[in-house]
Coordinates of C-alpha atoms in Angstrom, one line a residue:
M109 CA 3.9 10.5 -20.6
N110 CA 6.8 10.3 -18.2
I111 CA 9.2 12.9 -19.0
Y112 CA 11.7 11.5 -16.5
N113 CA 11.8 8.0 -18.0
E114 CA 12.1 9.5 -21.6
I115 CA 15.1 11.7 -20.5
R116 CA 16.6 8.9 -18.6
H117 CA 16.4 6.7 -21.8
L118 CA 17.9 9.6 -23.8
I119 CA 20.8 9.9 -21.5
I120 CA 21.5 6.0 -21.7
E121 CA 21.3 6.3 -25.5
V122 CA 23.8 9.0 -25.6
I123 CA 26.2 7.1 -23.4
K124 CA 25.9 4.0 -25.4
N125 CA 26.7 5.9 -28.6
N126 CA 29.9 7.6 -27.2
I127 CA 31.3 5.2 -24.6
E128 CA 32.1 1.7 -25.1
G129 CA 32.1 -1.2 -22.7
I130 CA 29.3 0.1 -20.4
N131 CA 27.3 -2.9 -19.1
Q132 CA 23.6 -3.0 -18.5
S133 CA 24.0 -3.2 -14.6
T134 CA 25.7 0.2 -14.6
L135 CA 23.1 1.8 -16.9
D136 CA 20.5 0.5 -14.5
L137 CA 21.8 2.7 -11.7
I138 CA 21.3 5.9 -13.7
T139 CA 18.4 8.0 -12.4
C140 CA 16.6 11.1 -13.5
E141 CA 15.0 13.1 -10.9
Q142 CA 13.5 16.6 -10.1
P143 CA 16.2 18.4 -8.1
K144 CA 15.4 19.5 -4.6
N145 CA 16.3 23.1 -5.6
L146 CA 14.9 24.1 -8.9
K147 CA 17.5 26.8 -9.5
F148 CA 19.6 23.9 -10.8
G149 CA 17.3 23.0 -13.5
D150 CA 14.1 21.2 -14.1
L151 CA 15.7 17.6 -14.0
S152 CA 18.9 16.1 -12.8
S153 CA 20.8 12.8 -13.4
N154 CA 23.6 11.1 -11.7
A155 CA 24.8 9.6 -14.9
L156 CA 28.4 10.7 -15.1
M157 CA 28.9 10.1 -11.4
I158 CA 27.6 6.3 -11.8
L159 CA 30.1 5.9 -14.8
G160 CA 33.0 7.3 -12.9
K161 CA 32.4 5.1 -9.9
K162 CA 31.4 1.9 -11.6
N163 CA 33.5 1.8 -14.7
K164 CA 36.5 3.9 -13.2
I165 CA 36.1 6.4 -16.1
D166 CA 37.7 9.9 -15.7
V167 CA 34.5 12.1 -15.9
K168 CA 36.4 15.0 -17.4
S169 CA 37.3 12.8 -20.3
I170 CA 33.5 12.2 -21.3
E171 CA 32.0 15.2 -19.8
D172 CA 32.2 17.6 -22.9
V173 CA 31.0 14.9 -25.4
V174 CA 28.1 13.8 -23.5
I175 CA 27.0 17.3 -22.5
S176 CA 27.5 18.5 -26.0
E177 CA 25.3 15.8 -27.6
L178 CA 22.6 16.3 -25.1
N179 CA 22.7 20.0 -25.7
S180 CA 22.0 19.3 -29.3
K181 CA 18.6 17.7 -28.5
K182 CA 15.4 19.7 -29.2
L183 CA 14.1 18.9 -25.7
F184 CA 16.5 21.1 -23.7
E185 CA 17.0 24.9 -23.3
K186 CA 20.2 24.2 -21.4
V187 CA 22.3 21.2 -20.2
T188 CA 25.0 21.7 -17.6
Y189 CA 27.6 19.7 -15.8
I190 CA 27.9 19.9 -11.9
K191 CA 30.6 18.1 -9.9
P192 CA 31.0 15.4 -8.7
G193 CA 29.0 14.0 -11.7
F194 CA 25.6 15.4 -12.0
I195 CA 23.9 16.6 -15.3
N196 CA 21.2 19.3 -14.8
F197 CA 18.7 20.0 -17.5
T198 CA 16.4 22.9 -18.2
L199 CA 13.5 22.0 -20.5
K200 CA 12.2 24.2 -23.3
K201 CA 8.8 25.9 -22.3
S202 CA 7.1 23.8 -25.1
I203 CA 7.8 20.6 -23.4
W204 CA 5.6 21.7 -20.5
Y205 CA 2.9 22.6 -23.0
D206 CA 3.1 19.0 -24.5
I207 CA 2.7 17.6 -20.9
M208 CA -0.3 19.7 -20.3
I209 CA -1.9 18.8 -23.5
H210 CA -1.0 15.1 -22.7
I211 CA -2.7 15.3 -19.2
L212 CA -5.9 16.9 -20.7
K213 CA -6.2 14.3 -23.4
H214 CA -5.5 11.2 -21.3
N215 CA -7.6 10.1 -18.3
S216 CA -4.9 7.4 -17.5
F217 CA -2.0 10.0 -17.0
G218 CA 0.6 8.6 -14.7
F219 CA -0.2 4.9 -15.4
R220 CA 1.3 2.5 -17.7
N221 CA 1.4 -1.2 -18.1
I222 CA 4.6 -2.1 -16.1
G223 CA 3.1 -5.2 -14.7
L224 CA 2.7 -6.8 -18.2
N225 CA -0.3 -8.9 -16.9
K226 CA 1.8 -10.6 -14.2
K227 CA -0.3 -12.6 -11.8
V228 CA 0.0 -11.5 -8.2
I229 CA -1.6 -12.8 -5.1
L230 CA -1.8 -10.2 -2.2
E231 CA -2.8 -11.6 1.0
F232 CA -3.7 -9.1 3.8
I233 CA -5.5 -8.9 7.1
S234 CA -6.2 -12.6 7.5
A235 CA -7.4 -11.9 11.1
N236 CA -8.3 -14.9 13.1
P237 CA -12.3 -15.4 12.6
T238 CA -12.6 -15.0 16.4
G239 CA -14.3 -11.6 16.2
P240 CA -15.1 -8.5 14.2
L241 CA -12.2 -6.3 12.9
H242 CA -10.7 -3.8 15.3
V243 CA -8.3 -0.9 14.9
G244 CA -5.3 -3.1 15.0
H245 CA -6.3 -4.5 11.6
L246 CA -7.0 -1.0 9.9
R247 CA -3.6 -0.2 8.8
G248 CA -2.9 -3.6 7.0
A249 CA -6.4 -3.4 5.5
V250 CA -6.1 -0.2 4.0
F251 CA -2.5 -0.6 3.0
G252 CA -3.2 -4.0 1.1
D253 CA -6.2 -2.7 -0.6
V254 CA -4.6 0.6 -1.9
L255 CA -1.5 -1.5 -3.1
A256 CA -3.7 -3.9 -5.0
N257 CA -5.3 -0.9 -6.7
L258 CA -2.0 0.6 -7.7
M259 CA -0.7 -2.6 -9.1
Q260 CA -4.0 -3.5 -11.0
K261 CA -3.9 0.2 -12.5
S262 CA -0.3 -0.6 -13.4
G263 CA -0.8 -3.7 -15.4
Y264 CA -0.8 -6.4 -12.9
K265 CA -3.4 -9.1 -12.5
V266 CA -4.0 -9.0 -8.7
A267 CA -5.9 -11.4 -6.6
K268 CA -6.8 -10.1 -3.1
E269 CA -6.9 -12.9 -0.7
Y270 CA -8.0 -13.4 3.1
Y271 CA -6.8 -16.4 4.7
V272 CA -9.1 -17.9 7.2
N273 CA -7.5 -19.8 10.2
D274 CA -10.4 -21.9 10.9
I275 CA -8.7 -24.7 12.8
G276 CA -6.4 -24.8 15.8
N277 CA -6.5 -23.8 19.3
Q278 CA -8.1 -20.3 19.0
I279 CA -11.2 -21.9 17.2
E280 CA -11.5 -24.3 20.2
V281 CA -11.5 -21.3 22.7
L282 CA -14.0 -19.5 20.5
Y283 CA -16.2 -22.5 20.5
L284 CA -15.9 -22.9 24.4
T285 CA -16.7 -19.2 24.7
V286 CA -19.9 -19.4 22.9
K287 CA -20.8 -22.6 24.5
Y288 CA -20.3 -20.9 27.8
H289 CA -22.8 -18.0 26.9
I290 CA -25.4 -20.6 25.5
E291 CA -25.2 -22.7 28.8
N292 CA -25.4 -19.3 30.8
K293 CA -28.4 -18.3 29.0
L294 CA -30.2 -21.5 29.1
N295 CA -29.5 -22.4 32.7
K296 CA -30.3 -18.6 33.8
E297 CA -26.7 -18.6 35.4
H298 CA -24.1 -15.9 35.7
L299 CA -21.1 -17.9 36.2
K300 CA -17.8 -16.1 36.0
Q301 CA -16.2 -16.3 32.5
P302 CA -12.9 -18.1 32.3
E303 CA -10.0 -15.4 31.8
E304 CA -8.8 -17.6 28.9
M305 CA -11.9 -17.2 26.8
Y306 CA -12.7 -14.5 24.4
H307 CA -14.6 -11.4 25.6
G308 CA -17.1 -9.0 23.8
E309 CA -20.7 -8.5 23.4
Y310 CA -20.8 -10.0 20.0
L311 CA -20.2 -13.5 21.4
K312 CA -23.3 -13.2 23.5
Y313 CA -25.3 -12.2 20.4
I314 CA -23.9 -15.2 18.4
A315 CA -24.9 -17.5 21.3
D316 CA -28.4 -16.0 21.2
E317 CA -28.7 -16.5 17.5
I318 CA -27.6 -20.2 17.8
I319 CA -30.2 -20.8 20.6
A320 CA -33.0 -19.1 18.5
N321 CA -32.2 -20.7 15.1
E322 CA -29.9 -23.8 15.6
D323 CA -30.0 -27.1 17.4
Y324 CA -27.1 -26.1 19.8
K325 CA -26.8 -29.8 20.6
K326 CA -25.6 -30.6 17.1
D327 CA -22.1 -32.2 16.5
K328 CA -19.5 -30.0 17.8
N329 CA -17.8 -29.4 14.5
L330 CA -21.1 -28.2 12.9
I331 CA -21.5 -25.7 15.8
K332 CA -17.9 -24.6 15.3
K333 CA -18.7 -24.0 11.5
I334 CA -21.8 -22.0 12.3
I335 CA -19.9 -19.7 14.8
I336 CA -17.0 -19.2 12.4
D337 CA -19.5 -18.3 9.6
K338 CA -21.2 -15.7 11.9
V339 CA -17.9 -14.2 12.7
L340 CA -16.9 -14.1 9.1
K341 CA -20.2 -12.3 8.5
L342 CA -19.2 -9.5 10.9
I343 CA -15.8 -9.4 9.2
R344 CA -17.3 -9.0 5.7
R345 CA -19.6 -6.3 7.0
D346 CA -16.6 -4.4 8.5
L347 CA -14.6 -4.9 5.3
N348 CA -17.7 -3.6 3.2
N349 CA -17.9 -0.6 5.3
L350 CA -14.2 0.2 4.8
G351 CA -14.6 -0.2 1.0
I352 CA -12.6 -3.4 0.7
V353 CA -13.7 -6.4 -1.5
F354 CA -11.6 -9.6 -1.4
D355 CA -11.5 -11.9 -4.6
N356 CA -11.0 -14.9 -2.3
F357 CA -11.5 -16.2 1.3
I358 CA -9.3 -19.3 1.6
S359 CA -10.1 -21.7 4.5
E360 CA -7.1 -23.3 6.3
K361 CA -9.3 -26.3 7.0
N362 CA -10.0 -26.6 3.3
I363 CA -6.4 -26.6 2.4
H364 CA -5.9 -29.5 4.7
E365 CA -8.8 -31.3 3.1
K366 CA -7.4 -30.8 -0.3
G367 CA -4.3 -32.7 0.8
M368 CA -1.9 -29.7 0.4
L369 CA -0.3 -30.4 3.7
N370 CA 0.3 -34.0 2.9
D371 CA 1.8 -33.1 -0.5
V372 CA 4.2 -30.8 1.3
I373 CA 5.4 -33.3 4.0
D374 CA 5.9 -35.9 1.2
N375 CA 7.9 -33.4 -0.8
L376 CA 10.1 -32.4 2.1
N377 CA 10.5 -36.1 3.2
K378 CA 11.6 -37.0 -0.3
K379 CA 14.3 -34.3 -0.1
N380 CA 15.5 -35.6 3.3
L381 CA 14.5 -32.1 5.0
L382 CA 12.6 -33.5 7.8
F383 CA 13.8 -35.1 10.9
T384 CA 12.4 -36.1 14.5
G385 CA 14.4 -34.4 17.1
Y386 CA 14.7 -31.6 19.7
L387 CA 15.0 -27.9 19.3
E388 CA 16.8 -25.4 21.6
K389 CA 14.8 -23.4 24.1
P390 CA 13.5 -20.4 22.1
K391 CA 14.8 -16.9 23.1
G392 CA 12.7 -14.9 25.4
I393 CA 11.1 -17.9 27.0
K394 CA 11.4 -17.5 30.7
D395 CA 9.3 -20.5 31.8
K396 CA 11.5 -22.6 34.2
D397 CA 9.6 -25.6 33.6
W398 CA 10.2 -25.5 29.9
K399 CA 11.5 -28.9 28.7
P400 CA 12.5 -29.8 25.1
K401 CA 10.1 -32.2 23.5
K402 CA 10.6 -34.5 20.6
Q403 CA 9.1 -32.9 17.4
L404 CA 9.0 -33.3 13.7
I405 CA 11.5 -30.6 12.4
F406 CA 12.0 -29.0 9.1
K407 CA 15.7 -28.1 8.1
S408 CA 14.8 -24.6 7.2
S409 CA 18.3 -23.2 8.3
S410 CA 19.5 -24.9 5.0
Y411 CA 17.5 -22.3 3.1
G412 CA 18.4 -19.2 4.9
D413 CA 16.3 -19.4 8.1
D414 CA 18.0 -18.5 11.3
N415 CA 17.1 -21.9 12.8
D416 CA 15.3 -25.3 11.9
R417 CA 11.5 -25.1 12.8
A418 CA 9.2 -27.5 14.3
I419 CA 6.2 -28.6 12.0
K420 CA 4.6 -31.4 14.2
K421 CA 4.3 -31.0 17.9
N422 CA 4.9 -33.7 20.4
D423 CA 1.2 -34.3 21.0
G424 CA 0.5 -35.0 17.3
N425 CA -0.9 -31.7 16.2
W426 CA 0.6 -29.7 13.3
T427 CA 2.1 -26.4 14.1
Y428 CA 0.9 -23.1 12.6
F429 CA 4.0 -23.1 10.5
A430 CA 3.1 -26.4 8.9
S431 CA -0.4 -25.0 7.8
D432 CA 1.4 -21.8 6.5
I433 CA 3.8 -23.9 4.4
A434 CA 0.9 -25.7 2.8
Y435 CA -1.0 -22.4 2.2
H436 CA 1.9 -20.9 0.5
H437 CA 2.4 -24.1 -1.6
Y438 CA -1.2 -23.6 -2.6
K439 CA -0.6 -20.0 -3.7
V440 CA 2.1 -21.3 -5.9
S441 CA 0.0 -24.1 -7.3
R442 CA -2.6 -21.7 -8.6
G443 CA -0.1 -20.0 -11.1
F444 CA 0.8 -16.8 -9.4
N445 CA 4.2 -15.3 -10.3
E446 CA 4.6 -13.2 -7.2
I447 CA 3.3 -13.5 -3.6
I448 CA 2.8 -10.4 -1.4
N449 CA 2.0 -10.7 2.1
V450 CA 1.0 -7.9 4.4
W451 CA 1.7 -8.6 7.9
G452 CA 2.0 -6.9 11.3
A453 CA 5.6 -5.9 12.3
D454 CA 5.5 -8.5 15.1
H455 CA 5.6 -11.1 12.3
A456 CA 9.0 -10.0 11.0
G457 CA 10.7 -13.0 12.3
Y458 CA 8.4 -15.2 10.2
I459 CA 9.6 -14.0 6.8
K460 CA 12.7 -16.2 6.5
R461 CA 11.0 -19.4 7.5
I462 CA 8.3 -19.0 4.9
N463 CA 10.9 -18.1 2.4
A464 CA 12.9 -21.1 3.3
S465 CA 9.8 -23.3 2.8
L466 CA 9.2 -21.9 -0.6
L467 CA 12.9 -22.5 -1.6
A468 CA 12.8 -26.0 -0.1
L469 CA 9.8 -26.8 -2.1
G470 CA 11.4 -25.8 -5.4
H471 CA 9.5 -22.6 -5.8
N472 CA 12.6 -20.5 -6.4
K473 CA 11.2 -18.8 -9.6
I474 CA 8.4 -17.1 -7.5
T475 CA 8.9 -13.5 -6.2
F476 CA 8.1 -13.5 -2.5
D477 CA 7.6 -10.3 -0.7
V478 CA 6.4 -9.2 2.7
K479 CA 5.5 -5.8 3.7
L480 CA 5.3 -5.1 7.4
C481 CA 2.9 -2.6 9.0
Q482 CA 3.8 -1.2 12.4
I483 CA 1.1 -0.8 15.1
V484 CA -1.4 2.0 15.1
N485 CA -1.4 4.1 18.2
L486 CA -5.1 5.2 18.6
L487 CA -5.3 8.5 20.4
E488 CA -8.7 9.6 22.0
N489 CA -8.7 12.9 23.9
N490 CA -4.9 13.0 23.5
K491 CA -4.6 9.7 25.4
S492 CA -3.4 6.5 23.9
V493 CA -6.1 3.8 23.9
K494 CA -4.8 0.4 25.2
M495 CA -6.3 -2.8 23.7
S496 CA -6.5 -6.4 24.4
K497 CA -8.9 -8.6 22.3
R498 CA -9.0 -11.4 24.8
S499 CA -10.3 -8.9 27.6
G500 CA -12.8 -7.4 25.2
N501 CA -11.1 -3.9 25.5
F502 CA -10.6 -3.1 21.8
I503 CA -11.9 -0.6 19.5
L504 CA -13.9 -2.1 16.7
I505 CA -13.6 -0.6 13.1
D506 CA -17.3 -0.6 13.2
D507 CA -17.2 2.0 16.1
I508 CA -14.6 4.1 14.4
L509 CA -16.6 4.2 11.1
K510 CA -19.7 5.4 13.1
K511 CA -17.7 8.5 14.2
I512 CA -15.4 9.1 11.2
D513 CA -16.0 8.6 7.3
K514 CA -14.4 5.7 5.7
D515 CA -12.6 7.9 3.3
V516 CA -10.9 9.8 6.2
V517 CA -9.9 6.7 8.0
R518 CA -8.4 5.2 4.6
F519 CA -6.5 8.3 4.2
F520 CA -5.0 8.5 7.6
M521 CA -3.8 5.0 7.5
L522 CA -1.5 6.0 4.8
I523 CA -0.2 9.2 6.2
R524 CA 3.0 7.5 7.3
K525 CA 5.3 4.8 5.7
N526 CA 4.1 1.4 6.5
D527 CA 7.0 0.5 8.9
A528 CA 6.9 3.7 10.7
H529 CA 4.7 4.1 13.9
L530 CA 1.4 5.7 13.3
D531 CA -0.6 7.9 15.7
F532 CA -4.3 7.8 14.7
D533 CA -5.8 11.0 16.2
L534 CA -9.6 10.8 16.1
K535 CA -10.0 14.5 16.9
K536 CA -7.7 15.6 14.2
C537 CA -9.4 13.4 11.6
L538 CA -12.6 15.7 12.2
E539 CA -10.9 19.1 12.0
E540 CA -11.7 21.3 9.0
T541 CA -8.4 23.0 8.8
K542 CA -5.1 22.9 6.8
E543 CA -3.8 20.9 9.7
N544 CA -6.0 18.0 8.6
P545 CA -4.4 16.9 5.2
I546 CA -7.4 15.0 3.7
F547 CA -9.6 18.1 4.3
Y548 CA -6.9 20.4 2.6
I549 CA -6.8 18.1 -0.5
Q550 CA -10.6 17.9 -0.7
Y551 CA -10.7 21.6 -0.4
A552 CA -8.5 22.0 -3.3
I553 CA -10.9 20.3 -5.6
A554 CA -13.8 22.3 -4.0
R555 CA -11.9 25.5 -4.8
I556 CA -11.4 24.6 -8.3
N557 CA -15.0 23.8 -8.8
S558 CA -15.9 27.1 -7.4
A559 CA -13.6 28.9 -10.0
N560 CA -15.2 26.8 -12.8
K561 CA -18.8 27.8 -11.5
F562 CA -17.8 31.3 -11.4
F563 CA -16.5 31.3 -14.9
T564 CA -19.7 29.7 -16.4
E565 CA -21.9 32.0 -14.5
K566 CA -20.1 34.9 -16.2
G567 CA -21.3 33.4 -19.5
L568 CA -17.9 32.4 -20.5
K569 CA -16.8 29.2 -22.3
F570 CA -13.9 27.3 -22.7
R571 CA -12.6 27.7 -26.4
G572 CA -10.1 24.9 -26.4
F573 CA -6.6 25.1 -25.0
N574 CA -3.6 26.0 -27.4
E575 CA -0.1 27.2 -27.2
K576 CA -1.2 30.9 -27.4
L577 CA -3.1 30.4 -24.0
F578 CA -0.4 28.4 -22.6
N579 CA 2.0 31.2 -23.0
K580 CA -0.2 33.3 -20.8
L581 CA 0.9 31.2 -17.8
N582 CA 3.6 32.6 -15.6
D583 CA 6.7 31.0 -14.0
N584 CA 4.9 30.1 -11.0
E585 CA 2.1 28.4 -12.9
I586 CA 4.7 26.5 -15.0
G587 CA 6.1 25.4 -11.5
L588 CA 2.7 23.8 -10.8
L589 CA 3.0 21.9 -14.1
K590 CA 6.4 20.6 -13.1
K591 CA 4.8 19.2 -9.9
L592 CA 2.3 17.4 -12.1
S593 CA 4.9 15.9 -14.3
L594 CA 6.2 13.8 -11.3
W595 CA 2.8 11.9 -11.1
P596 CA 3.7 9.1 -13.3
K597 CA 7.1 8.8 -11.4
V598 CA 5.2 8.7 -8.1
I599 CA 3.0 6.0 -9.3
E600 CA 5.8 3.9 -10.7
N601 CA 7.9 4.1 -7.5
S602 CA 4.7 3.6 -5.3
V603 CA 4.4 0.2 -7.2
F604 CA 8.0 -0.7 -7.5
Y605 CA 8.6 -0.1 -3.8
K606 CA 5.2 -1.1 -2.7
E607 CA 4.7 2.0 -0.7
P608 CA 1.1 3.5 -1.2
H609 CA 2.1 6.3 1.3
R610 CA 4.0 8.0 -1.7
V611 CA 0.6 8.8 -3.3
V612 CA -0.7 10.4 0.0
Y613 CA 2.6 12.6 0.3
Y614 CA 2.3 13.7 -3.2
L615 CA -1.4 14.7 -3.1
I616 CA -0.7 16.6 0.2
D617 CA 2.2 18.6 -1.6
L618 CA 0.2 19.2 -4.7
A619 CA -2.8 20.5 -2.7
G620 CA -0.5 22.7 -0.6
L621 CA 1.1 24.3 -3.8
L622 CA -2.6 24.9 -5.2
H623 CA -3.6 26.8 -2.0
N624 CA -0.5 28.6 -1.9
Y625 CA -1.0 29.8 -5.6
W626 CA -4.7 30.6 -4.8
S627 CA -3.6 32.8 -1.9
M628 CA -1.3 34.8 -4.2
G629 CA -4.4 36.2 -5.8
K630 CA -5.7 37.6 -2.5
L631 CA -2.4 39.7 -2.3
D632 CA -2.3 40.7 -5.9
I633 CA -5.4 41.1 -8.1
D634 CA -3.4 40.4 -11.3
L635 CA -2.7 36.9 -9.9
R636 CA -6.3 35.8 -9.4
V637 CA -7.5 32.9 -11.4
I638 CA -10.5 34.8 -12.7
N639 CA -8.9 38.0 -14.5
E640 CA -11.8 40.3 -15.4
N641 CA -9.8 42.1 -17.9
D642 CA -8.2 39.2 -19.7
N643 CA -10.3 36.1 -20.8
D644 CA -7.3 34.5 -22.2
V645 CA -5.5 34.5 -18.8
T646 CA -8.6 33.4 -17.1
E647 CA -8.9 30.3 -19.4
A648 CA -5.2 29.4 -19.3
R649 CA -5.3 29.5 -15.5
L650 CA -8.6 27.6 -15.2
T651 CA -7.4 24.9 -17.7
L652 CA -4.3 24.5 -15.4
L653 CA -6.5 24.4 -12.3
N654 CA -8.6 21.6 -14.0
V655 CA -5.4 19.7 -14.9
I656 CA -4.5 19.7 -11.3
S657 CA -7.9 18.6 -10.1
K658 CA -7.6 15.7 -12.8
V659 CA -4.5 14.5 -11.1
I660 CA -5.8 14.9 -7.5
R661 CA -8.9 13.0 -8.4
S662 CA -6.7 10.4 -10.0
G663 CA -4.8 9.9 -6.8
L664 CA -7.9 9.8 -4.7
D665 CA -9.2 7.1 -6.9
V666 CA -6.1 5.1 -6.3
L667 CA -6.8 5.6 -2.6
A668 CA -10.5 4.5 -3.2
I669 CA -11.6 7.9 -1.6
Q670 CA -14.6 9.8 -3.2
P671 CA -13.7 13.5 -4.0
M672 CA -15.9 16.2 -2.5
E673 CA -17.3 18.5 -5.1
K674 CA -18.1 21.3 -2.8
M675 CA -17.6 22.1 1.0

């Protein structure tokens, strides 16, 4: 039950019945929201302002008829017009009763099938298999996983995918690094490790395992595969500890072996979109020795990219971009309607070229969307921790999860919008105060549970909620219901805009309102949840609290966070 959608549809119906010539694109701009100041009403719509702007209609000429017809509807206590074109609604109290009953009866309150079984592939993390996951991967990992949860619960068929870059220079460097450790161990030497190699104790352990269990003199490609498999095992461990399960791990090498890259090249060639030539010096390159080299180039600028792009280098090797074109072509070939990629903010410049490749290959009916996650600034002892994967100076996810519960980590990765910088303060995560939002949310559930326990220990039982009990609720308690009524809208907006942080913001607000309400009982005995002199008031308030708990639990479930029953 989404009261905002219901009233929006009602407004549009009234407009269609009374005003001719309003096109659908104008009607789509009409919104129905909760006003920032509830003194104006329970809901507010921009309907008349939109009609005035888009259809050049004199608002005064339609105001009376629209407001009059809306006032005749049984939903409303009052409908008023506010310049320059807002309609404010005050709902009848019985509507809030209906909403409360709906929440009590439906475990899926807030969710509806807006996805209509649309097939979505959501690719996230896709870190190179050169080491375990570190804090730089955390934000995109949690963001992608929670976005998948939101979409799945809203009627989309979502496949979560991890793309494994298991060919290329970084794999060669990984192989040489492990080879260096193997030779050092066998020759009992301590040669200085070349700077360009990867650093980290895990590489020594992999070398030791290969010495103990494998013929390290095997074919180079076989040893590479063994190394990659061992690194992927570390990555899967980290994912499991973070509560993330992927549907697919897709190998770049395997895509090449399937002939996807050849298909892409043939397709682009037939369309005369490839040529051999030279590209201008990339911006930001300061190398004085840089010289243009003949390369195979894709005319991506013909499809909205800023420049044409190389797909095959002068040395005969394919570029990363070529592989990415093949991978995205492979995504489409599997029948997905929508492609969503979660990337680091430093990949923003890559969006246009991938989109250009999809259009060039004829995949113009596919929805392609990229969500960028800004960097996480890890704070330890109030100091920023600098990291470098090559130097081995990076904080592993495994290290963080040994200090902080995964649920806390997941929550804090969504405490800011994905494209805003995020400070991840390890100390704050462990605080048990209202300054720690996840603690405050969990404490709300624990408080509600304690009230239920006190109720049952008194020998009292719930008799079944009805309108008589509902009428025992005061205006402040109805205000809590108004906040609960926003939950379906929060879910739909989180899915539509692909912004899981909206769920976190809502839970923080809802928990704050609950704690403020609870505190009133400390100041006024008549406002306590448990009213010793009136069982009806007690049951009404406890039922409201249990409805709040139900919505908080629903939100935590979206975030894949376990509610704490007592604290």
